[in-house]
Amino acid sequence: MFPFPLIISLFFASATAIWPLPRIYELGSSPVWLSRDARMVFDHRSVTTPQFAEPWYDQQRLRTKLSSILQLAVSYVSPKTDHTSAEALTQSQAFLEAAFERMKSTLFAERFVPFKFHAGNIDFEPDVTSVRIYIHKITIEDYHISNDLNPHSNISTEAYSLELREDGSALIKTTSVQGGLHALNTFAELFYAHSEGQADIYTPYAPVIIEDSPFFEHRGLNLDIARNRISTKDVKRTLDAMSFNKLNRLHLHATDSQSWPLEIPALPELAEKGAYDKSQIWSTDNLRDVQEYGQSLGVEVYLEIDLPGHTASIHHSYPELITAYNKQPWEPYAAEPPSGQLKLNSSAVSHFLTTLLSDLFPRTALYTSHFHLGGDELNTNSYAHDPTINSSSKAVLRPLLQALYDHIFRLTTNYSLTPLAWEEILLDWDLALPPSTIVQTWRKPASLAAVVARGYRALFGPSTHWYLDCGFGTWMDPQPSKPGDMRTKGPYADWCPPYKNWRLMYDYDPLEGIPDKDRHLVIGGEVHLWGELTDSVGLDGMLWPRVAAAAEVLWRGKGELDEGVTRRLAEMRERLVARGTGAGMVQMEWCLKNPGGCLH
């Protein structure tokens, strides 16, 4: 059925199903089958050349072929000198072996036959009666770089190459566990189940040559688990899909004004009184389980405790710490009800924050180097009701806010955590931040340029493009005394319409308007799902496939929309569904079966 190998070049994106698309690839057209007994061989090598790990921040470096770097590195292999501990090597090998077995069992279990992508009268599968070439072994060559590197120049640690030959030999080269995980996920996307052979999977693409690395270091999802119930099971399923799409950061917005679901052993009443229900509390074991699970998939799970706004739920256990709790009407005092913020001129608040963060930081630092300290939507009117301040003036509030954050930043330093904060504390409040702070932008694309112009590393994810909750309508009910309020009249729009469809998300160019001299400070971005109208039931459809569209932007930089993008994303969607994720539609089946038939 496949008499002649056909090399598919980088320019024919529609010919491959891989998502995110690798930077450099060549695919053939010969079938190779994966043996159920296939095994992984781990081969560690130590290299001393710094060129192997040259950070790839700009497009010119990103286009450098990884193969030439790998070949150079091999010439520097030192078989007698290993700068990596035996324990670390054993852990890396065990980690990748577990990932390999997980990939293999998933491939044989998901039974994905791509019939939606072929016309009904076309026989697209290899002949099951023909002689088969099997993959019995996948070798992973792990190259350890012995040179000291800039701690922020870690994009290259996720680089990998993948080669699959027509004789069934398979080789992966990488510099880290993360690169190995990416390679295995890419490998999995090459394979399909056969409709006639219930236990067999194959790739039609041999020989395969792939050389790949990410454009952005930080590729994440911000998930609100406070406003409605999102269980640990939901988050772990989300982590599975994130890893498959080569995302590497899950930002859990863990608490907010509406509820405090996170258990804090040093302050047990926070969750006991602040959660909607005891059944919705995330225990310390729940959090550890999620962070360990993310770690096994190459996704760093980190927390946000939003401060000093978005803290009204603390009132249920420590009312003396909160000002302007549940004021009515709420609109002058909060972006959402209930109102209430931490007091800024209170020694009790400082003591509370020390206790809270001294409990959280050492536990989470086992799994992440990041912690998000909030800082958004601080309402000044609330402090006119704080008897120790009696003012809503920014001039009065700013030094108090600076002192509060200085206190928090000292605690993050004690635990070697990198602080993150929302853009307002820099752009609106002009606070002095530690140089290591990562500033997360969200209000508009121009915020990104403003932050990096100040010399801080920044994340993008503007509400104009990457807010998944927009366009679903308002959560506010009409009040009879306000019959003319447009927010509670038809069409009952929310604050950020329209709905951000996957094409809009894919078409976003995060570096537009960023001067070349500042682009190295744009370290990545996050897609946001705020939880006002999302819970466990609708979570998957709210996230997928739109998060996957953003994932390719984060992996490759801005792409160009065409039919090939649609077909690749549609296939990713089918694989997610086969793995148990309730992802929404990308394209109707007729268009997928008839390439070119839905162009306009």
Coordinates of C-alpha atoms in Angstrom, one line a residue:
M1 CA 0.0 0.0 0.0
F2 CA 3.0 2.3 0.6
P3 CA 5.5 1.3 -2.2
F4 CA 7.6 4.4 -2.2
P5 CA 8.7 6.6 0.8
L6 CA 7.8 10.2 0.4
I7 CA 9.6 12.9 2.4
I8 CA 7.2 15.5 3.6
S9 CA 9.0 18.9 4.0
L10 CA 8.6 21.5 6.7
F11 CA 6.4 23.6 4.4
F12 CA 3.6 21.0 4.1
A13 CA 2.2 21.4 7.6
S14 CA -1.1 19.8 6.6
A15 CA 0.6 16.5 5.9
T16 CA 1.3 15.7 9.6
A17 CA -0.9 15.4 12.6
I18 CA 1.6 16.5 15.2
W19 CA 0.5 19.3 17.6
P20 CA 2.3 21.5 18.4
L21 CA 4.1 21.3 15.1
P22 CA 7.8 20.6 15.5
R23 CA 10.2 23.2 14.3
I24 CA 12.0 20.9 11.8
Y25 CA 10.7 17.6 10.6
E26 CA 10.7 15.1 7.7
L27 CA 8.2 12.4 7.4
G28 CA 8.1 9.4 5.0
S29 CA 5.2 7.1 4.0
S30 CA 6.3 3.6 5.0
P31 CA 4.3 1.8 7.8
V32 CA 6.1 0.7 10.9
W33 CA 4.3 -1.1 13.8
L34 CA 4.8 -0.7 17.5
S35 CA 5.4 -4.0 19.4
R36 CA 3.4 -4.4 22.7
D37 CA 6.7 -5.6 24.1
A38 CA 8.7 -2.6 23.0
R39 CA 11.2 -1.4 25.6
M40 CA 13.1 1.7 26.4
V41 CA 16.9 1.8 26.6
F42 CA 18.4 4.8 28.6
D43 CA 21.9 5.9 27.5
H44 CA 23.4 8.7 29.5
R45 CA 26.3 10.8 28.1
S46 CA 28.2 13.7 29.6
V47 CA 29.2 16.6 27.4
T48 CA 31.3 19.7 28.1
T49 CA 30.5 21.9 25.2
P50 CA 28.5 25.1 26.1
Q51 CA 27.2 25.3 22.5
F52 CA 24.9 22.4 23.1
A53 CA 22.9 24.5 25.6
E54 CA 23.0 27.8 23.9
P55 CA 19.7 29.5 24.9
W56 CA 17.4 29.9 21.9
Y57 CA 15.5 33.1 22.6
D58 CA 15.3 34.6 19.1
Q59 CA 14.1 33.3 15.8
Q60 CA 17.5 33.0 14.3
R61 CA 18.8 30.7 17.0
L62 CA 15.5 28.8 17.1
R63 CA 16.0 27.9 13.5
T64 CA 19.4 26.4 14.1
K65 CA 19.2 22.7 13.4
L66 CA 19.3 20.7 16.6
S67 CA 21.0 17.8 14.7
S68 CA 24.2 19.7 14.1
I69 CA 24.4 20.7 17.8
L70 CA 23.7 17.1 18.9
Q71 CA 26.4 15.8 16.5
L72 CA 28.9 18.4 18.0
A73 CA 27.9 17.4 21.5
V74 CA 28.6 13.7 20.8
S75 CA 32.2 14.6 19.8
Y76 CA 32.7 16.0 23.3
V77 CA 31.3 12.9 25.2
S78 CA 33.5 12.0 28.1
P79 CA 32.9 8.3 29.0
K80 CA 35.0 8.5 32.1
T81 CA 33.7 11.7 33.7
D82 CA 30.1 12.1 34.7
H83 CA 29.1 15.3 36.4
T84 CA 25.6 14.0 37.3
S85 CA 25.1 12.0 40.4
A86 CA 24.2 8.4 40.2
E87 CA 21.1 9.0 42.2
A88 CA 19.9 11.7 39.8
L89 CA 20.7 9.5 36.8
T90 CA 18.6 6.7 38.3
Q91 CA 15.7 9.1 39.0
S92 CA 15.9 10.4 35.4
Q93 CA 15.9 6.9 34.0
A94 CA 13.1 5.7 36.2
F95 CA 11.1 8.9 35.3
L96 CA 11.5 8.3 31.6
E97 CA 10.8 4.6 31.8
A98 CA 7.5 5.3 33.6
A99 CA 6.6 7.9 31.0
F100 CA 7.5 5.4 28.2
E101 CA 5.3 2.7 29.7
R102 CA 2.5 5.2 30.3
M103 CA 2.7 6.3 26.6
K104 CA 2.7 2.7 25.4
S105 CA -0.3 1.6 27.4
T106 CA -2.2 4.8 26.4
L107 CA -1.5 4.2 22.8
F108 CA -2.9 0.6 22.9
A109 CA -5.8 1.6 25.0
E110 CA -7.1 4.7 23.1
R111 CA -7.7 2.9 19.9
F112 CA -7.7 6.0 17.7
V113 CA -8.6 5.2 14.1
P114 CA -8.4 8.4 12.0
F115 CA -11.4 7.7 9.7
K116 CA -12.7 11.2 10.1
F117 CA -9.7 12.5 8.2
H118 CA -10.2 10.4 5.1
A119 CA -12.9 10.1 2.4
G120 CA -15.1 7.1 2.9
N121 CA -13.9 5.4 -0.4
I122 CA -10.2 5.7 0.3
D123 CA -8.2 2.9 1.9
F124 CA -5.8 4.8 4.0
E125 CA -4.5 1.9 6.3
P126 CA -1.6 -0.4 5.6
D127 CA -2.4 -4.0 4.5
V128 CA -2.6 -6.1 7.6
T129 CA -1.6 -9.2 5.6
S130 CA 1.8 -7.7 4.5
V131 CA 5.0 -8.4 6.2
R132 CA 5.4 -6.0 9.2
I133 CA 8.3 -4.1 10.5
Y134 CA 8.1 -3.7 14.3
I135 CA 9.6 -1.2 16.8
H136 CA 11.0 -3.4 19.6
K137 CA 13.3 -0.8 21.2
I138 CA 13.4 3.0 21.7
T139 CA 16.8 4.4 22.8
I140 CA 16.9 7.6 24.7
E141 CA 20.3 9.3 24.7
D142 CA 20.4 11.8 27.6
Y143 CA 23.2 14.4 27.3
H144 CA 24.3 16.0 30.5
I145 CA 25.9 19.5 30.1
S146 CA 28.6 20.1 32.6
N147 CA 29.0 23.8 32.1
D148 CA 27.3 26.3 34.5
L149 CA 24.5 28.1 32.7
N150 CA 22.5 31.2 33.3
P151 CA 19.6 29.9 35.5
H152 CA 17.0 31.7 33.3
S153 CA 18.5 30.3 30.0
N154 CA 16.7 27.0 30.3
I155 CA 14.7 26.8 27.1
S156 CA 17.3 24.5 25.5
T157 CA 16.9 21.9 28.3
E158 CA 13.5 21.0 26.6
A159 CA 15.1 20.4 23.2
Y160 CA 14.9 17.0 21.7
S161 CA 15.4 15.1 18.4
L162 CA 13.6 12.0 17.3
E163 CA 14.5 9.6 14.5
L164 CA 12.5 6.6 13.5
R165 CA 13.8 4.5 10.6
E166 CA 12.0 2.2 8.2
D167 CA 13.8 -0.8 9.8
G168 CA 12.0 0.0 13.1
S169 CA 14.9 1.5 15.0
A170 CA 14.0 4.5 17.1
L171 CA 16.4 7.1 18.7
I172 CA 15.6 10.1 20.9
K173 CA 18.3 12.6 21.9
T174 CA 17.7 15.1 24.6
T175 CA 19.4 17.1 27.4
S176 CA 16.8 16.5 30.1
V177 CA 13.8 14.6 31.4
Q178 CA 11.6 17.4 30.1
G179 CA 12.9 17.0 26.6
G180 CA 12.5 13.2 26.8
L181 CA 8.8 13.7 27.8
H182 CA 8.2 16.0 24.9
A183 CA 9.8 13.5 22.5
L184 CA 7.6 10.6 23.8
N185 CA 4.5 12.7 23.4
T186 CA 5.5 13.6 19.8
F187 CA 6.3 9.9 19.2
A188 CA 2.8 9.0 20.4
E189 CA 1.2 11.3 17.9
L190 CA 2.7 9.5 15.0
F191 CA 0.7 6.3 15.7
Y192 CA -2.8 5.1 14.9
A193 CA -4.9 2.0 15.7
H194 CA -5.8 -0.2 12.7
S195 CA -9.5 -0.8 12.2
E196 CA -9.0 -4.5 11.3
G197 CA -6.3 -5.3 13.8
Q198 CA -7.8 -4.7 17.2
A199 CA -4.5 -5.0 19.1
D200 CA -2.2 -3.3 16.6
I201 CA -1.0 0.3 16.2
Y202 CA 1.2 1.7 13.5
T203 CA 2.7 4.8 12.0
P204 CA 2.4 5.5 8.3
Y205 CA 5.2 8.1 8.4
A206 CA 8.5 6.2 8.5
P207 CA 11.2 7.4 8.1
V208 CA 10.8 10.2 10.7
I209 CA 13.3 12.9 11.5
I210 CA 12.2 15.6 14.1
E211 CA 14.3 18.4 15.7
D212 CA 12.4 20.5 18.2
S213 CA 12.5 23.0 21.0
P214 CA 10.1 25.5 22.5
F215 CA 9.9 29.2 21.6
F216 CA 8.8 30.3 25.1
E217 CA 10.0 29.0 28.4
H218 CA 6.8 29.4 30.4
R219 CA 3.8 27.8 28.8
G220 CA 0.8 27.7 31.1
L221 CA -2.8 27.6 32.1
N222 CA -4.3 29.6 34.9
L223 CA -7.2 27.6 36.4
D224 CA -9.5 29.1 39.0
I225 CA -10.4 26.4 41.6
A226 CA -12.0 28.8 44.1
R227 CA -15.2 30.2 42.7
N228 CA -16.8 26.8 41.8
R229 CA -15.9 23.2 42.6
I230 CA -13.0 21.9 40.6
S231 CA -11.8 18.5 42.0
T232 CA -8.4 17.1 42.1
K233 CA -9.6 14.4 39.6
D234 CA -10.5 17.2 37.2
V235 CA -7.1 18.9 37.6
K236 CA -5.2 15.7 37.0
R237 CA -7.2 15.0 33.8
T238 CA -6.3 18.6 32.8
L239 CA -2.6 17.9 33.5
D240 CA -2.7 14.9 31.2
A241 CA -4.0 17.0 28.4
M242 CA -1.5 19.8 29.1
S243 CA 1.5 17.5 29.1
F244 CA 0.3 16.0 25.8
N245 CA 0.2 19.6 24.3
K246 CA 3.7 20.4 25.7
L247 CA 2.5 22.9 28.3
N248 CA 4.7 23.0 31.4
R249 CA 3.0 25.3 34.0
L250 CA -0.3 25.0 35.8
H251 CA -1.2 28.1 37.8
L252 CA -3.8 27.3 40.4
H253 CA -5.8 30.3 41.4
A254 CA -6.5 28.7 44.8
T255 CA -8.4 31.2 46.8
D256 CA -10.7 34.2 46.2
S257 CA -13.4 36.3 47.9
Q258 CA -16.1 33.7 47.3
S259 CA -14.4 30.8 48.9
W260 CA -11.2 29.5 50.5
P261 CA -11.0 25.8 49.6
L262 CA -7.3 25.3 50.5
E263 CA -6.4 23.6 53.7
I264 CA -3.7 25.5 55.8
P265 CA -2.8 23.3 58.8
A266 CA -1.3 26.3 60.6
L267 CA -4.6 28.2 60.1
P268 CA -7.2 25.4 60.0
E269 CA -10.3 27.6 60.2
L270 CA -9.5 29.3 56.8
A271 CA -10.8 26.3 54.9
E272 CA -13.1 24.9 57.6
K273 CA -15.1 28.2 57.5
G274 CA -14.1 29.6 54.2
A275 CA -14.9 26.7 51.8
Y276 CA -18.4 26.4 50.4
D277 CA -18.6 22.9 52.0
K278 CA -16.2 20.6 53.7
S279 CA -16.4 18.2 50.8
Q280 CA -14.8 20.9 48.6
I281 CA -11.7 21.4 50.7
W282 CA -8.4 20.7 49.1
S283 CA -6.4 18.9 51.8
T284 CA -2.6 19.0 52.0
D285 CA -2.7 15.5 50.7
N286 CA -4.8 16.6 47.7
L287 CA -2.4 19.4 46.8
R288 CA 0.6 17.2 47.2
D289 CA -1.0 14.5 45.0
V290 CA -1.7 17.0 42.3
Q291 CA 1.7 18.6 42.4
E292 CA 3.4 15.2 42.3
Y293 CA 1.2 14.1 39.4
G294 CA 2.1 17.2 37.5
Q295 CA 5.8 16.6 38.2
S296 CA 5.5 13.1 36.7
L297 CA 4.1 14.7 33.5
G298 CA 6.6 17.5 33.3
V299 CA 4.1 20.2 34.4
E300 CA 5.0 22.4 37.3
V301 CA 2.0 23.1 39.5
Y302 CA 2.2 26.4 41.4
L303 CA -0.2 28.3 43.6
E304 CA -1.7 31.8 43.6
I305 CA -2.9 33.3 46.9
D306 CA -4.3 36.6 45.6
L307 CA -3.4 39.5 47.9
P308 CA -4.5 41.9 49.3
G309 CA -7.7 42.0 47.2
H310 CA -9.9 39.0 46.5
T311 CA -9.6 38.0 50.1
A312 CA -13.1 38.4 51.5
S313 CA -13.4 34.7 52.3
I314 CA -10.8 35.3 55.1
H315 CA -13.5 37.2 57.0
H316 CA -15.3 34.0 57.9
S317 CA -12.4 32.9 60.1
Y318 CA -10.5 36.2 60.8
P319 CA -13.0 39.1 60.5
E320 CA -10.6 41.5 62.2
L321 CA -8.2 41.3 59.2
I322 CA -10.7 42.4 56.5
T323 CA -12.1 45.8 55.7
A324 CA -15.4 46.6 53.9
Y325 CA -16.7 43.1 54.0
N326 CA -19.8 42.4 51.9
K327 CA -20.7 46.1 51.5
Q328 CA -24.0 46.7 49.7
P329 CA -24.3 47.8 47.0
W330 CA -21.0 45.9 46.2
E331 CA -20.0 47.6 42.9
P332 CA -18.1 50.6 44.5
Y333 CA -16.0 48.2 46.6
A334 CA -15.2 45.1 44.5
A335 CA -15.1 43.8 40.9
E336 CA -17.4 41.0 42.1
P337 CA -19.3 40.3 45.4
P338 CA -18.6 39.9 48.1
S339 CA -16.4 42.9 48.8
G340 CA -13.6 42.8 51.4
Q341 CA -9.9 43.1 51.4
L342 CA -7.0 42.6 53.8
K343 CA -6.2 45.7 55.9
L344 CA -3.0 47.4 54.9
N345 CA -2.1 49.1 58.2
S346 CA -2.4 46.1 60.6
S347 CA 0.3 44.2 62.4
A348 CA -2.2 41.4 62.7
V349 CA -2.3 41.1 58.9
S350 CA 1.5 40.9 58.8
H351 CA 1.5 38.1 61.4
F352 CA -1.3 36.3 59.5
L353 CA 0.6 36.4 56.2
T354 CA 3.8 35.2 57.9
T355 CA 1.9 32.2 59.4
L356 CA 0.0 31.5 56.1
L357 CA 3.0 31.7 53.8
S358 CA 5.4 29.9 56.2
D359 CA 3.0 27.0 56.0
L360 CA 2.5 27.0 52.3
F361 CA 6.0 27.9 51.0
P362 CA 8.0 25.0 52.3
R363 CA 5.3 22.5 51.2
T364 CA 5.0 23.8 47.6
A365 CA 8.7 24.5 47.2
L366 CA 9.2 20.7 47.0
Y367 CA 7.5 20.8 43.6
T368 CA 7.8 24.3 42.2
S369 CA 10.1 27.3 42.2
H370 CA 7.2 29.8 41.7
F371 CA 4.5 31.4 43.9
H372 CA 2.0 33.9 42.7
L373 CA 1.2 36.7 45.1
G374 CA -1.8 38.3 43.3
G375 CA -2.0 42.1 43.4
D376 CA -4.9 42.7 40.9
E377 CA -8.0 44.7 41.1
L378 CA -7.2 46.3 44.5
N379 CA -10.2 48.6 45.4
T380 CA -9.2 51.8 47.0
N381 CA -12.7 52.7 48.2
S382 CA -12.6 49.8 50.7
Y383 CA -9.9 51.5 52.8
A384 CA -12.1 54.5 53.5
H385 CA -13.9 52.0 55.8
D386 CA -10.6 50.9 57.5
P387 CA -10.5 52.9 60.8
T388 CA -6.7 52.7 60.8
I389 CA -6.5 54.5 57.3
N390 CA -9.8 56.3 56.6
S391 CA -8.6 57.1 53.1
S392 CA -9.1 55.9 49.5
S393 CA -6.1 58.0 48.3
K394 CA -3.4 56.1 46.3
A395 CA -0.9 58.5 47.8
V396 CA -1.8 57.3 51.3
L397 CA -2.2 53.6 50.3
R398 CA 0.8 53.1 48.2
P399 CA 3.5 53.1 51.0
L400 CA 1.3 50.7 53.0
L401 CA 0.9 48.4 50.0
Q402 CA 4.7 48.6 49.4
A403 CA 5.4 47.6 53.0
L404 CA 3.0 44.6 52.8
Y405 CA 4.6 43.4 49.6
D406 CA 8.1 43.9 51.0
H407 CA 7.2 41.7 53.8
I408 CA 5.9 39.0 51.5
F409 CA 8.9 39.2 49.1
R410 CA 11.2 38.6 52.1
L411 CA 9.4 35.4 52.8
T412 CA 9.6 34.2 49.2
T413 CA 13.4 34.9 49.3
N414 CA 13.7 32.8 52.4
Y415 CA 12.3 29.8 50.5
S416 CA 14.1 30.5 47.2
L417 CA 10.8 31.0 45.4
T418 CA 10.4 33.2 42.3
P419 CA 7.5 35.6 43.0
L420 CA 4.8 36.3 40.4
A421 CA 2.3 39.2 40.6
W422 CA -0.4 40.8 38.4
E423 CA 0.5 43.8 36.3
E424 CA -1.4 46.4 38.5
I425 CA 1.2 46.4 41.3
L426 CA 3.8 47.6 38.8
L427 CA 1.8 49.6 36.2
D428 CA -0.9 51.1 38.5
W429 CA 0.8 51.2 41.9
D430 CA 4.4 51.6 40.8
L431 CA 5.7 49.4 43.5
A432 CA 9.4 48.5 43.8
L433 CA 9.6 44.8 43.0
P434 CA 12.6 42.4 43.4
P435 CA 14.4 42.0 40.1
S436 CA 13.5 38.3 40.0
T437 CA 9.7 39.1 40.0
I438 CA 7.7 37.8 37.0
V439 CA 4.9 40.2 36.1
Q440 CA 1.8 38.7 34.7
T441 CA -0.1 40.9 32.2
W442 CA -3.8 40.4 31.4
R443 CA -5.8 43.6 30.7
K444 CA -4.6 44.3 27.1
P445 CA -1.7 43.5 24.8
A446 CA 0.0 46.8 25.4
S447 CA 0.5 45.9 29.1
L448 CA 3.2 43.5 28.0
A449 CA 5.3 46.2 26.3
A450 CA 4.9 48.5 29.3
V451 CA 6.2 45.8 31.8
V452 CA 9.2 44.7 29.8
A453 CA 10.1 48.4 29.2
R454 CA 10.6 48.6 33.0
G455 CA 13.1 45.7 32.8
Y456 CA 10.9 42.9 34.4
R457 CA 10.3 39.5 33.0
A458 CA 6.7 39.1 31.9
L459 CA 3.9 36.7 31.0
F460 CA 1.2 37.5 28.4
G461 CA -2.4 36.3 28.2
P462 CA -4.6 39.3 27.5
S463 CA -8.3 39.2 28.1
T464 CA -8.8 40.3 24.5
H465 CA -7.5 37.0 23.2
W466 CA -6.8 34.3 25.9
Y467 CA -9.6 34.6 28.4
L468 CA -11.6 31.4 28.1
D469 CA -14.6 32.5 30.2
C470 CA -15.5 35.5 28.0
G471 CA -18.5 35.6 25.8
F472 CA -20.7 33.3 27.9
G473 CA -22.9 36.1 29.3
T474 CA -23.1 37.8 32.7
W475 CA -23.5 36.1 36.0
M476 CA -25.4 39.1 37.4
D477 CA -29.1 39.0 38.0
P478 CA -31.3 42.1 37.2
Q479 CA -32.2 44.4 40.1
P480 CA -35.6 46.0 39.8
S481 CA -34.3 49.4 40.9
K482 CA -31.8 49.4 38.0
P483 CA -34.0 48.6 34.9
G484 CA -31.6 50.5 32.6
D485 CA -28.4 48.6 33.5
M486 CA -27.1 47.2 30.2
R487 CA -25.2 44.4 32.1
T488 CA -28.5 42.8 33.1
K489 CA -30.5 43.5 29.9
G490 CA -30.4 41.7 26.6
P491 CA -28.1 40.4 25.2
Y492 CA -26.9 40.0 28.9
A493 CA -23.2 40.2 27.8
D494 CA -20.3 39.7 30.2
W495 CA -17.5 42.3 30.6
C496 CA -15.2 40.8 27.9
P497 CA -17.1 39.7 24.8
P498 CA -16.8 38.1 22.4
Y499 CA -16.2 34.4 22.9
K500 CA -12.5 33.7 22.3
N501 CA -12.7 30.9 19.7
W502 CA -9.7 28.8 18.9
R503 CA -8.9 30.6 15.7
L504 CA -8.8 34.0 17.5
M505 CA -6.5 32.5 20.2
Y506 CA -4.2 30.9 17.6
D507 CA -4.0 34.2 15.7
Y508 CA -2.6 36.1 18.7
D509 CA 0.9 37.5 18.2
P510 CA 2.3 38.1 21.7
L511 CA 5.5 39.8 20.4
E512 CA 3.7 42.4 18.3
G513 CA 4.7 45.8 19.5
I514 CA 7.6 44.5 21.6
P515 CA 10.9 46.1 20.7
D516 CA 13.7 43.6 19.8
K517 CA 15.8 44.7 22.8
D518 CA 13.0 43.7 25.2
R519 CA 11.8 40.5 23.7
H520 CA 14.1 38.3 25.8
L521 CA 12.1 39.5 28.8
V522 CA 8.9 37.9 27.4
I523 CA 9.3 34.5 28.9
G524 CA 5.9 33.1 28.0
G525 CA 2.3 33.2 28.8
E526 CA -0.8 31.6 30.2
V527 CA -4.4 31.0 29.1
H528 CA -6.9 31.9 31.8
L529 CA -10.1 30.2 32.9
W530 CA -11.9 32.1 35.6
G531 CA -14.5 30.1 37.3
E532 CA -17.7 32.2 37.7
L533 CA -19.6 29.9 35.2
T534 CA -17.4 26.8 35.2
D535 CA -17.3 23.8 37.4
S536 CA -16.3 20.1 37.1
V537 CA -19.2 19.3 34.7
G538 CA -18.3 21.8 32.0
L539 CA -14.6 22.1 32.6
D540 CA -13.2 20.1 29.7
G541 CA -15.3 21.8 27.0
M542 CA -14.3 25.2 28.4
L543 CA -10.6 24.4 28.1
W544 CA -10.2 22.2 25.1
P545 CA -9.4 22.5 22.2
R546 CA -8.8 26.2 22.8
V547 CA -6.0 25.7 25.3
A548 CA -4.3 23.5 22.6
A549 CA -4.5 26.4 20.1
A550 CA -2.6 28.6 22.6
A551 CA -0.2 25.8 23.3
E552 CA 1.1 25.9 19.7
V553 CA 1.6 29.7 19.9
L554 CA 3.6 29.1 23.1
W555 CA 5.7 26.3 21.6
R556 CA 6.3 27.9 18.2
G557 CA 5.4 31.6 18.4
K558 CA 2.6 33.0 16.3
G559 CA 1.4 30.8 13.5
E560 CA -0.4 31.3 10.3
L561 CA -4.0 30.0 10.1
D562 CA -4.7 27.6 7.2
E563 CA -6.5 24.4 6.6
G564 CA -3.5 22.4 7.8
V565 CA -3.8 24.0 11.2
T566 CA -7.4 23.1 11.4
R567 CA -6.8 19.5 10.5
R568 CA -3.9 19.1 12.9
L569 CA -5.9 20.6 15.8
A570 CA -8.9 18.5 14.9
E571 CA -6.7 15.4 15.2
M572 CA -5.4 16.5 18.5
R573 CA -9.0 16.9 19.7
E574 CA -9.8 13.4 18.6
R575 CA -6.8 12.1 20.6
L576 CA -7.8 14.0 23.7
V577 CA -11.4 12.6 23.4
A578 CA -9.9 9.1 23.0
R579 CA -8.0 9.7 26.2
G580 CA -11.1 10.7 28.2
T581 CA -11.1 14.5 27.8
G582 CA -14.4 16.0 26.8
A583 CA -12.9 18.5 24.3
G584 CA -15.2 20.6 22.1
M585 CA -15.3 20.5 18.3
V586 CA -12.7 22.0 15.9
Q587 CA -14.3 21.3 12.5
M588 CA -17.3 19.4 11.1
E589 CA -16.5 16.0 9.8
W590 CA -17.4 16.6 6.2
C591 CA -14.7 19.3 6.0
L592 CA -12.1 16.9 7.4
K593 CA -13.0 14.2 5.0
N594 CA -12.9 16.6 2.0
P595 CA -9.7 18.7 2.2
G596 CA -10.2 22.0 0.4
G597 CA -14.0 21.7 0.5
C598 CA -14.5 24.3 3.2
L599 CA -12.1 27.0 2.0
H600 CA -13.6 30.5 1.7

